[in-house]
mmCIF file of C-alpha atoms in Angstrom:
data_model
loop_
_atom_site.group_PDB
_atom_site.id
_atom_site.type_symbol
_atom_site.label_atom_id
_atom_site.label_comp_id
_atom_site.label_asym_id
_atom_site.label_seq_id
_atom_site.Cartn_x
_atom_site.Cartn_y
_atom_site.Cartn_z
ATOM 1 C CA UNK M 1 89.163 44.938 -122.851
ATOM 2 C CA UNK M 2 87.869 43.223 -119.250
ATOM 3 C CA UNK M 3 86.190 40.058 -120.107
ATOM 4 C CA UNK M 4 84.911 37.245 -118.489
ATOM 5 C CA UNK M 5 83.691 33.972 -120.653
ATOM 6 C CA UNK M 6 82.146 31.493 -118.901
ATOM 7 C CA UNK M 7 81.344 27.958 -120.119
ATOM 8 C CA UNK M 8 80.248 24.497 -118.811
ATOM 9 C CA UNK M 9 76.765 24.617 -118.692
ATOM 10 C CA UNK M 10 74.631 21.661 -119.719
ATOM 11 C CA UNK M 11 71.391 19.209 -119.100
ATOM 12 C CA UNK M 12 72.228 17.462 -116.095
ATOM 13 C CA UNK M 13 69.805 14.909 -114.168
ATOM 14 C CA UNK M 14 68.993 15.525 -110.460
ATOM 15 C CA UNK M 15 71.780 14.254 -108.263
ATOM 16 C CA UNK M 16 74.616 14.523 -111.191
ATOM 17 C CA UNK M 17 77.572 16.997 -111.002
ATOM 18 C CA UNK M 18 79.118 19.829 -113.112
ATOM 19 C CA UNK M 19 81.711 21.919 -113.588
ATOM 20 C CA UNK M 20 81.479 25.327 -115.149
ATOM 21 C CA UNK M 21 84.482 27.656 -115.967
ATOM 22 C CA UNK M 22 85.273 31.611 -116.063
ATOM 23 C CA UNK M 23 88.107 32.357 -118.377
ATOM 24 C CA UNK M 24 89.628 36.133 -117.430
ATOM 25 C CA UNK M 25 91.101 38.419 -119.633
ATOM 26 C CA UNK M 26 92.178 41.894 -120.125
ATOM 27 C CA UNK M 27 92.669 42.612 -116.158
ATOM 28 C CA UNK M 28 95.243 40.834 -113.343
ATOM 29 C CA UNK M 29 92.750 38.274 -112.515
ATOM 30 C CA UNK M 30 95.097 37.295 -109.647
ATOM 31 C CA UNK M 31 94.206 40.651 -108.143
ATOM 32 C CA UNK M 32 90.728 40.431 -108.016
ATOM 33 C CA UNK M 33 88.246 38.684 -105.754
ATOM 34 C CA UNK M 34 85.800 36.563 -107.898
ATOM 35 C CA UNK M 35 82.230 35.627 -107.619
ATOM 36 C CA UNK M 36 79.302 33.397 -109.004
ATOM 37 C CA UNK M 37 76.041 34.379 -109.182
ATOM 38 C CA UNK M 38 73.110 32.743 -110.719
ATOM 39 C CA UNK M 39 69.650 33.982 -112.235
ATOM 40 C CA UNK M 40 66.502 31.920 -111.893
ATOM 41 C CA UNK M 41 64.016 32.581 -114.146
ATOM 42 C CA UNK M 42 61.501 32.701 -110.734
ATOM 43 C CA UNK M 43 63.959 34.549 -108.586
ATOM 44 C CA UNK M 44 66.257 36.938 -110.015
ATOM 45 C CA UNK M 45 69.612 37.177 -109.239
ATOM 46 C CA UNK M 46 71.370 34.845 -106.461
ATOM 47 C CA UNK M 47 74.854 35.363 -105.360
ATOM 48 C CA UNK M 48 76.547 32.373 -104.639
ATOM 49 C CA UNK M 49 80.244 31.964 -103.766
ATOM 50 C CA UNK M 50 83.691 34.124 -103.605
ATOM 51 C CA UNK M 51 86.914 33.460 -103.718
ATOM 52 C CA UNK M 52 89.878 35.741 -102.734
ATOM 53 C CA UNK M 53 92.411 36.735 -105.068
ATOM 54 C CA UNK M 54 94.788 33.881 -103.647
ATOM 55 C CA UNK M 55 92.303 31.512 -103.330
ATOM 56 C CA UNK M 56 92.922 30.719 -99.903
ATOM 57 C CA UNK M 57 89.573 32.134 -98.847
ATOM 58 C CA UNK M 58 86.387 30.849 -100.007
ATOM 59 C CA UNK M 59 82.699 32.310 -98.816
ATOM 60 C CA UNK M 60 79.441 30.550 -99.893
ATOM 61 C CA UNK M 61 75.895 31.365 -99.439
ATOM 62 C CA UNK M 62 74.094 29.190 -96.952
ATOM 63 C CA UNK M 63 72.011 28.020 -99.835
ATOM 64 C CA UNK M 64 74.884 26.079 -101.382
ATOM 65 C CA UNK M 65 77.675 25.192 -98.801
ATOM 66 C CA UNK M 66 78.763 21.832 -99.075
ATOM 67 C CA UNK M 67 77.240 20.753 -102.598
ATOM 68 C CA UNK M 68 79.175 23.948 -104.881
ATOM 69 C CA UNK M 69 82.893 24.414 -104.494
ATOM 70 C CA UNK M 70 85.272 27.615 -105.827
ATOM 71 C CA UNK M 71 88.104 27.454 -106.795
ATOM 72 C CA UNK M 72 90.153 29.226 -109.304
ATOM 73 C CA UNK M 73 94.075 29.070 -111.273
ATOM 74 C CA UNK M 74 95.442 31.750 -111.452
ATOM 75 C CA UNK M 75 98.277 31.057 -113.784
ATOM 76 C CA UNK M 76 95.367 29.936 -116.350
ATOM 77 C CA UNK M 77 93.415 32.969 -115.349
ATOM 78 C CA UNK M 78 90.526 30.752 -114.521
ATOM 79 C CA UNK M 79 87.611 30.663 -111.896
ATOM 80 C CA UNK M 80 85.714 27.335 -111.307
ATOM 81 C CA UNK M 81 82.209 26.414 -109.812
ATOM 82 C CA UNK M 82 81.896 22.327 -109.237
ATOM 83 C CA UNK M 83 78.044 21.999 -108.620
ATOM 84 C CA UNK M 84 77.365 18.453 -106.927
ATOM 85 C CA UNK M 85 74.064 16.651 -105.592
ATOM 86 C CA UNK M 86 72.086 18.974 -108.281
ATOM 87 C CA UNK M 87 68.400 19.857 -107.887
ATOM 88 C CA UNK M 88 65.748 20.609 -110.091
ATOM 89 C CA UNK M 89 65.884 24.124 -108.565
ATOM 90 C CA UNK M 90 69.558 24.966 -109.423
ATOM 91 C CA UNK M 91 68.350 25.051 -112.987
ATOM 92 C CA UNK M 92 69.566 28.845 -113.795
ATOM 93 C CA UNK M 93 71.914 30.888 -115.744
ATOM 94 C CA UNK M 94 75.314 31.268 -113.710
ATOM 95 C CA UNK M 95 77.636 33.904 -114.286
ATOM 96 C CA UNK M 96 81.352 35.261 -112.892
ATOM 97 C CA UNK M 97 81.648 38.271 -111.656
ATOM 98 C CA UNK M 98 84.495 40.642 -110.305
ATOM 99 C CA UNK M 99 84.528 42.277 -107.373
ATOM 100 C CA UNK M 100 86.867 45.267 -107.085
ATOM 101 C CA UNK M 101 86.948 45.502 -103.433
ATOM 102 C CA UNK M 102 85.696 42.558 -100.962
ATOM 103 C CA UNK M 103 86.087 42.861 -97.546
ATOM 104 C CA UNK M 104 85.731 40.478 -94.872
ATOM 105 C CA UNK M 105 83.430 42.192 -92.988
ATOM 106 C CA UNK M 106 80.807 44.076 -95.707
ATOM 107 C CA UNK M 107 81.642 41.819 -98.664
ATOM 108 C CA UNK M 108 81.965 43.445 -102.155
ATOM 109 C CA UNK M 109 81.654 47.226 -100.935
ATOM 110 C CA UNK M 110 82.036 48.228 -104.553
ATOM 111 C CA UNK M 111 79.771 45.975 -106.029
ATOM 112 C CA UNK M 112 80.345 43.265 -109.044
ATOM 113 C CA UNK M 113 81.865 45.847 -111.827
ATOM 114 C CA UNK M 114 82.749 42.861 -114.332
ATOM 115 C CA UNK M 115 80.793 40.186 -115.375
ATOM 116 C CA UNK M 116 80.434 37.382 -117.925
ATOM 117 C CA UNK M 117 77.311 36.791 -120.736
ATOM 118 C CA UNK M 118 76.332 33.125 -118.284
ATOM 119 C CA UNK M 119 76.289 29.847 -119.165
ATOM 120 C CA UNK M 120 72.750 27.548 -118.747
ATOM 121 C CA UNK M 121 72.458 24.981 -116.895
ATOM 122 C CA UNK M 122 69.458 22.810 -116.562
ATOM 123 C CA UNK M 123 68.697 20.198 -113.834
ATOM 124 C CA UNK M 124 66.318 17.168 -115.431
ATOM 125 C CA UNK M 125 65.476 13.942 -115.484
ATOM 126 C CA UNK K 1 67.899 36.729 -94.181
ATOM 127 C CA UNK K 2 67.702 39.945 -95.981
ATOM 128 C CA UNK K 3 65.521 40.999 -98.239
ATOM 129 C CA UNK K 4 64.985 43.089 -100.655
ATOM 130 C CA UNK K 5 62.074 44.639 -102.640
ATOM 131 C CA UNK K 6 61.706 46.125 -105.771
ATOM 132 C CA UNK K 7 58.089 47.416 -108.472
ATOM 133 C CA UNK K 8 58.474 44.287 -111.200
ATOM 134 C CA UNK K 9 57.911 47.106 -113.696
ATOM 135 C CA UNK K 10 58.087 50.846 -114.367
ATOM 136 C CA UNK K 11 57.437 52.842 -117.464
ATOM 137 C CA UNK K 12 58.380 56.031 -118.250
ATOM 138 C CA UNK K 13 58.248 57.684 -121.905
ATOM 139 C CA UNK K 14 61.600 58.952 -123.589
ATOM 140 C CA UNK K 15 62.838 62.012 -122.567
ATOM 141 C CA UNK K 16 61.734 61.780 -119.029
ATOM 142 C CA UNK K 17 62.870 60.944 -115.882
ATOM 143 C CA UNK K 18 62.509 57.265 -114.500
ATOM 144 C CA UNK K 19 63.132 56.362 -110.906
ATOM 145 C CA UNK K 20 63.553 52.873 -109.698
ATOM 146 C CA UNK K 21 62.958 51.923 -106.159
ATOM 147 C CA UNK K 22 64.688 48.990 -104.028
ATOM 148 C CA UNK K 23 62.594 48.949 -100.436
ATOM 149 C CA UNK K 24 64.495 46.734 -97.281
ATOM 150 C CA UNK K 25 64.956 47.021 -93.401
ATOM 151 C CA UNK K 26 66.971 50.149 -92.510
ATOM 152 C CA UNK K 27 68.597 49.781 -96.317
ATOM 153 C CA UNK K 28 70.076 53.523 -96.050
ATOM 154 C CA UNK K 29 72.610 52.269 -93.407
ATOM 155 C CA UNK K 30 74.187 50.052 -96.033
ATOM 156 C CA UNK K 31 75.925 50.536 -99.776
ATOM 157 C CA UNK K 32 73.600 50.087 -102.379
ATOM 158 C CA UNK K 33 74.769 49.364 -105.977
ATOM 159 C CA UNK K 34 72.470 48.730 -109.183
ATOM 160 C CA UNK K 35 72.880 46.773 -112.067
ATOM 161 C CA UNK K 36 71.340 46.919 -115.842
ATOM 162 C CA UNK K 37 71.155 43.895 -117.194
ATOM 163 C CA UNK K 38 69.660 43.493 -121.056
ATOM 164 C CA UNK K 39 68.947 40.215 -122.474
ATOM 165 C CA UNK K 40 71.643 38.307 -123.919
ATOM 166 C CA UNK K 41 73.977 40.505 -121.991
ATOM 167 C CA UNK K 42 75.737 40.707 -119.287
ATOM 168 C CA UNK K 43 74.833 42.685 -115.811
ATOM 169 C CA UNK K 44 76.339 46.114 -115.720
ATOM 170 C CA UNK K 45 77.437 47.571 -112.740
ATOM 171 C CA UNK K 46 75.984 51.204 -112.852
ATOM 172 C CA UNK K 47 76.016 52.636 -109.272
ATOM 173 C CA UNK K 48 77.762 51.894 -105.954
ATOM 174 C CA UNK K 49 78.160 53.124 -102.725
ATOM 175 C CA UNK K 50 74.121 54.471 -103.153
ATOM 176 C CA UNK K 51 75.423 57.131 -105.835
ATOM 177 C CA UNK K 52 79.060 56.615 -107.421
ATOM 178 C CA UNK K 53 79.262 55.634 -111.255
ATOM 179 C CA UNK K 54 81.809 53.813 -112.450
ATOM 180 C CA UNK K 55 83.612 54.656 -115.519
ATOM 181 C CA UNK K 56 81.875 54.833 -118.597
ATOM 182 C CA UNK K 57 78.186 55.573 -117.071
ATOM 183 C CA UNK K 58 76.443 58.521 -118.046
ATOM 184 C CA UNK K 59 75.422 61.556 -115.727
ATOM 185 C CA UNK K 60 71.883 60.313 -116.640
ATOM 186 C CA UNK K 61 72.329 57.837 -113.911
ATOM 187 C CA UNK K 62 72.109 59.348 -109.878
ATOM 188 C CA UNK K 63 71.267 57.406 -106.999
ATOM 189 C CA UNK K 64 70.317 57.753 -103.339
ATOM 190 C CA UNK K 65 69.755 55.686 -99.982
ATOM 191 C CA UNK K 66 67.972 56.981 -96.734
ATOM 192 C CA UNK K 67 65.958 55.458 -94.736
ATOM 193 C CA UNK K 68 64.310 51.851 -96.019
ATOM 194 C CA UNK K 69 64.825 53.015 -99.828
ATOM 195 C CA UNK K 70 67.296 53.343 -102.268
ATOM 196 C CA UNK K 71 66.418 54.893 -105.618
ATOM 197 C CA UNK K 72 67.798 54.639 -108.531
ATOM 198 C CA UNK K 73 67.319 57.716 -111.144
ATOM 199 C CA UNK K 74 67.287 57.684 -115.226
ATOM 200 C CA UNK K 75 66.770 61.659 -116.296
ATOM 201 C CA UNK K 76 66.474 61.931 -119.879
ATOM 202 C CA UNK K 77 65.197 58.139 -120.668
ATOM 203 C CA UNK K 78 66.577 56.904 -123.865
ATOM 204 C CA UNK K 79 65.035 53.679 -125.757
ATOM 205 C CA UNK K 80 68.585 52.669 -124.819
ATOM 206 C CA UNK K 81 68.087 52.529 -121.607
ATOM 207 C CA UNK K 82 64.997 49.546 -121.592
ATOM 208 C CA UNK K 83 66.359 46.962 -119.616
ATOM 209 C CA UNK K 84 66.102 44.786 -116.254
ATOM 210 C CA UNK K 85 67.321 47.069 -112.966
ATOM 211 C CA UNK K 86 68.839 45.269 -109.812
ATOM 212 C CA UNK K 87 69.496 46.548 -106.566
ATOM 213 C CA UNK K 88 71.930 44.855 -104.452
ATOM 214 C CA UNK K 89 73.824 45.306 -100.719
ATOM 215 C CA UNK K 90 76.346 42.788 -98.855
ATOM 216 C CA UNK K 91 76.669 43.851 -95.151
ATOM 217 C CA UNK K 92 78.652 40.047 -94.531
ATOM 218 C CA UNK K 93 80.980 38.119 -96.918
ATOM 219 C CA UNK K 94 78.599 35.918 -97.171
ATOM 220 C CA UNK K 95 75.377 38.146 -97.244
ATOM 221 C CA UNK K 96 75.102 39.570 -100.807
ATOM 222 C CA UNK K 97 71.503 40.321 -101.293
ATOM 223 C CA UNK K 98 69.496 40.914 -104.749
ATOM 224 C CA UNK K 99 66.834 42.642 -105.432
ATOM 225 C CA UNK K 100 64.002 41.058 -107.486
ATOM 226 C CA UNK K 101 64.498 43.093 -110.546
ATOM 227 C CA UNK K 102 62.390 45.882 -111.963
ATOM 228 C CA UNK K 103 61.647 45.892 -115.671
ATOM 229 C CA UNK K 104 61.974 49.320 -117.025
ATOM 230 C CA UNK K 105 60.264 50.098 -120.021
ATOM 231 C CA UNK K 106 60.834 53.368 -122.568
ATOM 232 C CA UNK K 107 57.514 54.088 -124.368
#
């Protein structure tokens, strides 16, 4: 069975840092491209980052570059978000997601067709 | 950036057919996909590319994309079916765009 678990969340203040985790199983997770996505209770769904199956490439929405890193380990059959310089407004659900095909140009052309249950995470002081 | 708009709820009563729209700028020149999503759950991918289902989706489920609309259609509603509905495109790497999320509701 495709799964994805993810885990990390927490109560962080503004400013602090985090590290959430996607463990893979069932599928060749070093095959796939893998995404995070988020879910504000305000604004739906928010894609995030990717990261190619090798990890060499790494996209990010504008509204994180520089403060979220992806990364991912494939021999653990892991994906990683570091969230750093966290705001109030990053408080959300985030979840991994697969993406079957992503291409450089049109991005995940076959949508997200695995995903994990989320894991909270809350931004307060 | 891109947006995209979709009703925050639609009801339909079991049996019948529900239809879920997802409204943006020339959105039938790009893939749509939609995702269920109950709560407690996790998202499930049940179009893409406007009207392919993957594995494990039921006929119930059709789509379509022309013009500034995709649509997303539920014939025979089951109480199964209640759930949140997303639409989503990517026409970049780093341009994956949501939909708000439509609430369906089975009376």
């Amino acid at each position: 069975q495709e799964q994805l678990v993810e885990s990390g969340g927490a109560l962080v203040k503004p400013g602090g840092s985090l590290r959430l985790s996607c463990a893979a199983s069932g599928f060749p997770f070093s095959a796939y491209y893998m995404n995070w996505i988020r879910q504000t209770p305000g604004k739906g769904l928010e894609w995030l980052s990717c990261i190619s199956s090798s990890g060499k490439t790494t996209y990010y929405a504008d509204s994180v570059k520089g403060r979220f890193t992806i990364s991912r380990d494939n021999n653990k059959k892991s994906l990683y978000l570091h969230l750093s310089s966290l705001r109030v407004e990053d408080s959300a659900v985030f979840y991994c997601a697969r993406a079957p095909i992503y291409d450089a140009s049109t991005g995940p052309s076959y949508g997200l067709d695995v995903w994990g249950r989320g894991t909270a995470v809350t931004v307060s002081s | 950036s891109y947006e995209l708009t979709q009703p925050p709820s639609v009801s339909v009563s079991p049996g019948q057919t529900a239809t879920i729209t997802c409204f943006g700028d020339q959105l039938g020149d790009k893939d749509a996909c939609w995702y269920q999503h109950k709560p407690g759950q996790s998202p499930v991918l049940v179009l893409y590319q406007n009207r392919r289902r993957p594995s494990g989706i039921p006929e119930r489920f059709s789509g379509s994309n022309s013009g500034n609309t995709a649509t997303l259609t539920i014939s025979e509603t089951q109480a199964m079916d209640e759930a949140d509905y997303y639409c989503q495109v990517s026409d970049s790497s780093t341009s994956v765009v949501f939909g708000g999320g439509t609430k369906l509701t089975v009376l």
